[in-house]
Amino acid sequence: MRISIIGCGQLSRMLALAGWPMGFEFSFLADPRESTRCISGLGNTVTFANGMSAEEIYKALGQPDVITIEREAVDVPLLKELKAFCPVYPDPDIAWTIQNRHREKSLVHELGLATSPWSRIQGEESLPDAIEAIGGLPVVIKSTEDGYDGHNQWVLDTPDQIAAFESDRKLILKGESKHKHSLLEWIVEKKISFEREISVIGARNVDGDITSYIPGENVHQNGILHTTIVPAPKLSETIRAKAENYISTLLEQTGYAGVLAVECFVVGDDLLINELAPRVHNSGHWTMDGADTSQFENHVRAIANLPLGSTQQYGVAGMHNLLGKTLSDDTTPPTALVKPKQFLHWYGKTSRPGRKIGHVNVLASSQEELAEKLESVRKQWFDA
């Protein structure tokens, strides 16, 4: 069976590495601007060229049995055309919904799941009216598309910051701002004083069988995920049950196939959905070494309609992202980070500040031991 993946970053790499032992073959569709270093040697890579038809792409990919994606920012019309030749999972319609924050939040609302209060502004529509509609400052503004790792986001705590955003919005509308995004619309969210962020990863195969992993706690800096700790420390049964309900509801009600991630804010006994990701997710990387079946293997199993693997966890697990510190083409792996119950996953990518170029998974017998090990990884990497 051949699986084709739209994209050629580290998520494609880890999907292919998970599928190879089961006998799957892989091919990849790359954007001309993408490096293919991550997936070198793992399968045939096709670079998309303007004018290529869906049929030409399908044949160039080796006539795959199923096509999947590694990111939200995909060409949905192309995915829909490729469905004429083989199944595409997750379905292009759900990918289209989640790649836009307005459509995503509308879906969550329609399913009766909780989010922070929000409204939408388009073009030159009134920001003060949108802020008043959700209860006033403070708010977080996010572009509906082209936003990740903190990009195209603004936190407004004071009236002065409203004026600053309005000045930037004028530049955006003129095409003169550093904040570039394709749709001139924004989501205005009530800023939540949350206790912590957690995420829950789930999988559903084509037949409808569902499984999920225990929720983990995420720590971000400057909008970029730094660490995930699993299980989330001292998480109440109420919150855990809500997280499991959210993921199962989303998987069932959308007819989803593959792995889905749900990021949430914990506020007392309330759990508010922040974002969805229709793919394997950074906060699920710990599963590669800390669970019976990784999220990557379960995604392959799901889209191939095989029985899903056990999500049983090994003790306490954590993941620490390795972020680029300088601009460099040096892809030498930091093997000093390889220790007992400490696993290095190196992507071989060109380094630049803030770019995810690898991660370390850590196993421990207690939360205290895990915290010490993750701090040791941080110091060894970032202070080197």
Tab-separated table of N, CA, C and O in Angstrom, residues 245-294:
chain	number	residue	atom	x	y	z
A	245	ASN	N	-14.305	13.949	26.012
A	245	ASN	CA	-15.581	14.179	25.330
A	245	ASN	C	-15.397	15.087	24.122
A	245	ASN	O	-15.982	14.850	23.054
A	246	TYR	N	-14.575	16.134	24.271
A	246	TYR	CA	-14.341	17.052	23.157
A	246	TYR	C	-13.742	16.310	21.962
A	246	TYR	O	-14.195	16.475	20.826
A	247	ILE	N	-12.710	15.520	22.202
A	247	ILE	CA	-12.041	14.865	21.080
A	247	ILE	C	-12.953	13.825	20.434
A	247	ILE	O	-13.037	13.734	19.199
A	248	SER	N	-13.685	13.055	21.232
A	248	SER	CA	-14.558	12.031	20.656
A	248	SER	C	-15.711	12.673	19.886
A	248	SER	O	-16.101	12.190	18.814
A	249	THR	N	-16.265	13.779	20.422
A	249	THR	CA	-17.357	14.469	19.731
A	249	THR	C	-16.896	15.004	18.379
A	249	THR	O	-17.576	14.838	17.355
A	250	LEU	N	-15.749	15.637	18.358
A	250	LEU	CA	-15.222	16.188	17.105
A	250	LEU	C	-14.941	15.084	16.088
A	250	LEU	O	-15.277	15.217	14.904
A	251	LEU	N	-14.338	13.999	16.539
A	251	LEU	CA	-14.024	12.903	15.619
A	251	LEU	C	-15.294	12.265	15.063
A	251	LEU	O	-15.402	12.000	13.854
A	252	GLU	N	-16.261	12.019	15.938
A	252	GLU	CA	-17.494	11.355	15.511
A	252	GLU	C	-18.350	12.254	14.623
A	252	GLU	O	-18.804	11.844	13.544
A	253	GLN	N	-18.589	13.470	15.074
A	253	GLN	CA	-19.548	14.337	14.394
A	253	GLN	C	-19.044	14.831	13.035
A	253	GLN	O	-19.851	15.193	12.179
A	254	THR	N	-17.742	14.857	12.832
A	254	THR	CA	-17.209	15.282	11.535
A	254	THR	C	-16.883	14.104	10.624
A	254	THR	O	-16.529	14.311	9.464
A	255	GLY	N	-17.012	12.876	11.128
A	255	GLY	CA	-16.644	11.714	10.323
A	255	GLY	C	-15.169	11.697	9.989
A	255	GLY	O	-14.751	11.217	8.936
A	256	TYR	N	-14.372	12.182	10.912
A	256	TYR	CA	-12.936	12.376	10.714
A	256	TYR	C	-12.214	11.041	10.554
A	256	TYR	O	-12.588	10.043	11.179
A	257	ALA	N	-11.150	11.020	9.752
A	257	ALA	CA	-10.264	9.856	9.660
A	257	ALA	C	-8.832	10.347	9.790
A	257	ALA	O	-8.385	11.197	9.021
A	258	GLY	N	-8.118	9.803	10.783
A	258	GLY	CA	-6.752	10.223	11.040
A	258	GLY	C	-6.607	10.713	12.461
A	258	GLY	O	-7.463	10.476	13.312
A	259	VAL	N	-5.496	11.408	12.724
A	259	VAL	CA	-5.234	11.974	14.048
A	259	VAL	C	-5.680	13.423	14.071
A	259	VAL	O	-5.460	14.180	13.124
A	260	LEU	N	-6.324	13.813	15.170
A	260	LEU	CA	-6.780	15.179	15.394
A	260	LEU	C	-6.258	15.631	16.748
A	260	LEU	O	-6.261	14.860	17.712
A	261	ALA	N	-5.810	16.890	16.831
A	261	ALA	CA	-5.356	17.463	18.093
A	261	ALA	C	-6.270	18.610	18.491
A	261	ALA	O	-6.695	19.398	17.642
A	262	VAL	N	-6.562	18.704	19.794
A	262	VAL	CA	-7.392	19.778	20.330
A	262	VAL	C	-6.617	20.458	21.451
A	262	VAL	O	-6.268	19.812	22.448
A	263	GLU	N	-6.329	21.745	21.281
A	263	GLU	CA	-5.651	22.536	22.307
A	263	GLU	C	-6.697	23.297	23.114
A	263	GLU	O	-7.590	23.920	22.535
A	264	CYS	N	-6.568	23.263	24.441
A	264	CYS	CA	-7.590	23.831	25.322
A	264	CYS	C	-6.970	24.636	26.454
A	264	CYS	O	-5.844	24.382	26.879
A	265	PHE	N	-7.766	25.582	26.978
A	265	PHE	CA	-7.415	26.331	28.170
A	265	PHE	C	-8.187	25.766	29.361
A	265	PHE	O	-9.400	25.532	29.269
A	266	VAL	N	-7.491	25.585	30.484
A	266	VAL	CA	-8.129	25.145	31.716
A	266	VAL	C	-8.408	26.373	32.576
A	266	VAL	O	-7.487	27.137	32.897
A	267	VAL	N	-9.686	26.563	32.936
A	267	VAL	CA	-10.105	27.670	33.799
A	267	VAL	C	-11.001	27.078	34.881
A	267	VAL	O	-12.210	26.882	34.677
A	268	GLY	N	-10.411	26.748	36.036
A	268	GLY	CA	-11.184	26.077	37.081
A	268	GLY	C	-11.682	24.732	36.582
A	268	GLY	O	-10.895	23.901	36.123
A	269	ASP	N	-13.000	24.523	36.648
A	269	ASP	CA	-13.590	23.283	36.134
A	269	ASP	C	-14.072	23.434	34.695
A	269	ASP	O	-14.727	22.534	34.162
A	270	ASP	N	-13.759	24.576	34.079
A	270	ASP	CA	-14.132	24.801	32.679
A	270	ASP	C	-12.957	24.476	31.761
A	270	ASP	O	-11.791	24.693	32.113
A	271	LEU	N	-13.283	23.981	30.596
A	271	LEU	CA	-12.284	23.670	29.585
A	271	LEU	C	-12.713	24.335	28.284
A	271	LEU	O	-13.784	24.024	27.745
A	272	LEU	N	-11.917	25.267	27.796
A	272	LEU	CA	-12.253	26.046	26.615
A	272	LEU	C	-11.352	25.645	25.454
A	272	LEU	O	-10.116	25.641	25.586
A	273	ILE	N	-11.947	25.314	24.329
A	273	ILE	CA	-11.165	24.943	23.153
A	273	ILE	C	-10.523	26.190	22.563
A	273	ILE	O	-11.192	27.184	22.301
A	274	ASN	N	-9.211	26.113	22.351
A	274	ASN	CA	-8.476	27.213	21.724
A	274	ASN	C	-8.327	26.973	20.231
A	274	ASN	O	-8.758	27.787	19.418
A	275	GLU	N	-7.740	25.859	19.863
A	275	GLU	CA	-7.506	25.569	18.439
A	275	GLU	C	-7.593	24.076	18.185
A	275	GLU	O	-7.397	23.257	19.085
A	276	LEU	N	-7.839	23.733	16.916
A	276	LEU	CA	-7.807	22.359	16.445
A	276	LEU	C	-6.664	22.218	15.434
A	276	LEU	O	-6.283	23.186	14.777
A	277	ALA	N	-6.153	21.018	15.309
A	277	ALA	CA	-5.135	20.741	14.288
A	277	ALA	C	-5.506	19.431	13.600
A	277	ALA	O	-5.530	18.375	14.250
A	278	PRO	N	-5.781	19.466	12.283
A	278	PRO	CA	-6.213	18.259	11.569
A	278	PRO	C	-5.027	17.422	11.089
A	278	PRO	O	-4.865	17.141	9.906
A	279	ARG	N	-4.221	16.977	12.035
A	279	ARG	CA	-2.962	16.301	11.686
A	279	ARG	C	-2.299	15.815	12.968
A	279	ARG	O	-2.732	16.136	14.074
A	280	VAL	N	-1.206	15.075	12.799
A	280	VAL	CA	-0.354	14.776	13.944
A	280	VAL	C	0.196	16.103	14.466
A	280	VAL	O	0.392	17.050	13.707
A	281	HIS	N	0.440	16.171	15.775
A	281	HIS	CA	0.686	17.468	16.403
A	281	HIS	C	1.933	17.448	17.285
A	281	HIS	O	2.273	16.422	17.874
A	282	ASN	N	2.585	18.612	17.370
A	282	ASN	CA	3.810	18.744	18.150
A	282	ASN	C	3.633	18.260	19.596
A	282	ASN	O	4.524	17.633	20.175
A	283	SER	N	2.478	18.540	20.187
A	283	SER	CA	2.255	18.145	21.583
A	283	SER	C	2.037	16.640	21.736
A	283	SER	O	1.929	16.149	22.866
A	284	GLY	N	1.997	15.919	20.623
A	284	GLY	CA	1.871	14.464	20.674
A	284	GLY	C	3.157	13.732	20.352
A	284	GLY	O	3.176	12.500	20.271
A	285	HIS	N	4.266	14.472	20.204
A	285	HIS	CA	5.535	13.826	19.857
A	285	HIS	C	6.019	12.871	20.951
A	285	HIS	O	6.750	11.914	20.679
A	286	TRP	N	5.636	13.133	22.202
A	286	TRP	CA	6.050	12.263	23.305
A	286	TRP	C	5.627	10.822	23.082
A	286	TRP	O	6.252	9.885	23.623
A	287	THR	N	4.562	10.612	22.290
A	287	THR	CA	4.032	9.263	22.084
A	287	THR	C	5.011	8.357	21.346
A	287	THR	O	4.875	7.139	21.389
A	288	MET	N	6.003	8.942	20.668
A	288	MET	CA	6.977	8.135	19.931
A	288	MET	C	7.765	7.213	20.853
A	288	MET	O	8.176	6.120	20.442
A	289	ASP	N	7.993	7.649	22.081
A	289	ASP	CA	8.770	6.854	23.039
A	289	ASP	C	8.037	6.600	24.344
A	289	ASP	O	8.512	5.808	25.158
A	290	GLY	N	6.870	7.263	24.525
A	290	GLY	CA	6.192	7.176	25.804
A	290	GLY	C	4.863	6.465	25.779
A	290	GLY	O	4.139	6.485	26.780
A	291	ALA	N	4.491	5.837	24.655
A	291	ALA	CA	3.210	5.127	24.566
A	291	ALA	C	3.371	3.863	23.742
A	291	ALA	O	4.318	3.730	22.958
A	292	ASP	N	2.429	2.938	23.925
A	292	ASP	CA	2.488	1.683	23.166
A	292	ASP	C	2.516	1.949	21.653
A	292	ASP	O	3.220	1.260	20.905
A	293	THR	N	1.715	2.918	21.209
A	293	THR	CA	1.613	3.241	19.788
A	293	THR	C	1.736	4.751	19.643
A	293	THR	O	1.034	5.502	20.315
A	294	SER	N	2.618	5.202	18.766
A	294	SER	CA	2.795	6.638	18.586
A	294	SER	C	1.619	7.238	17.829
A	294	SER	O	0.877	6.537	17.135
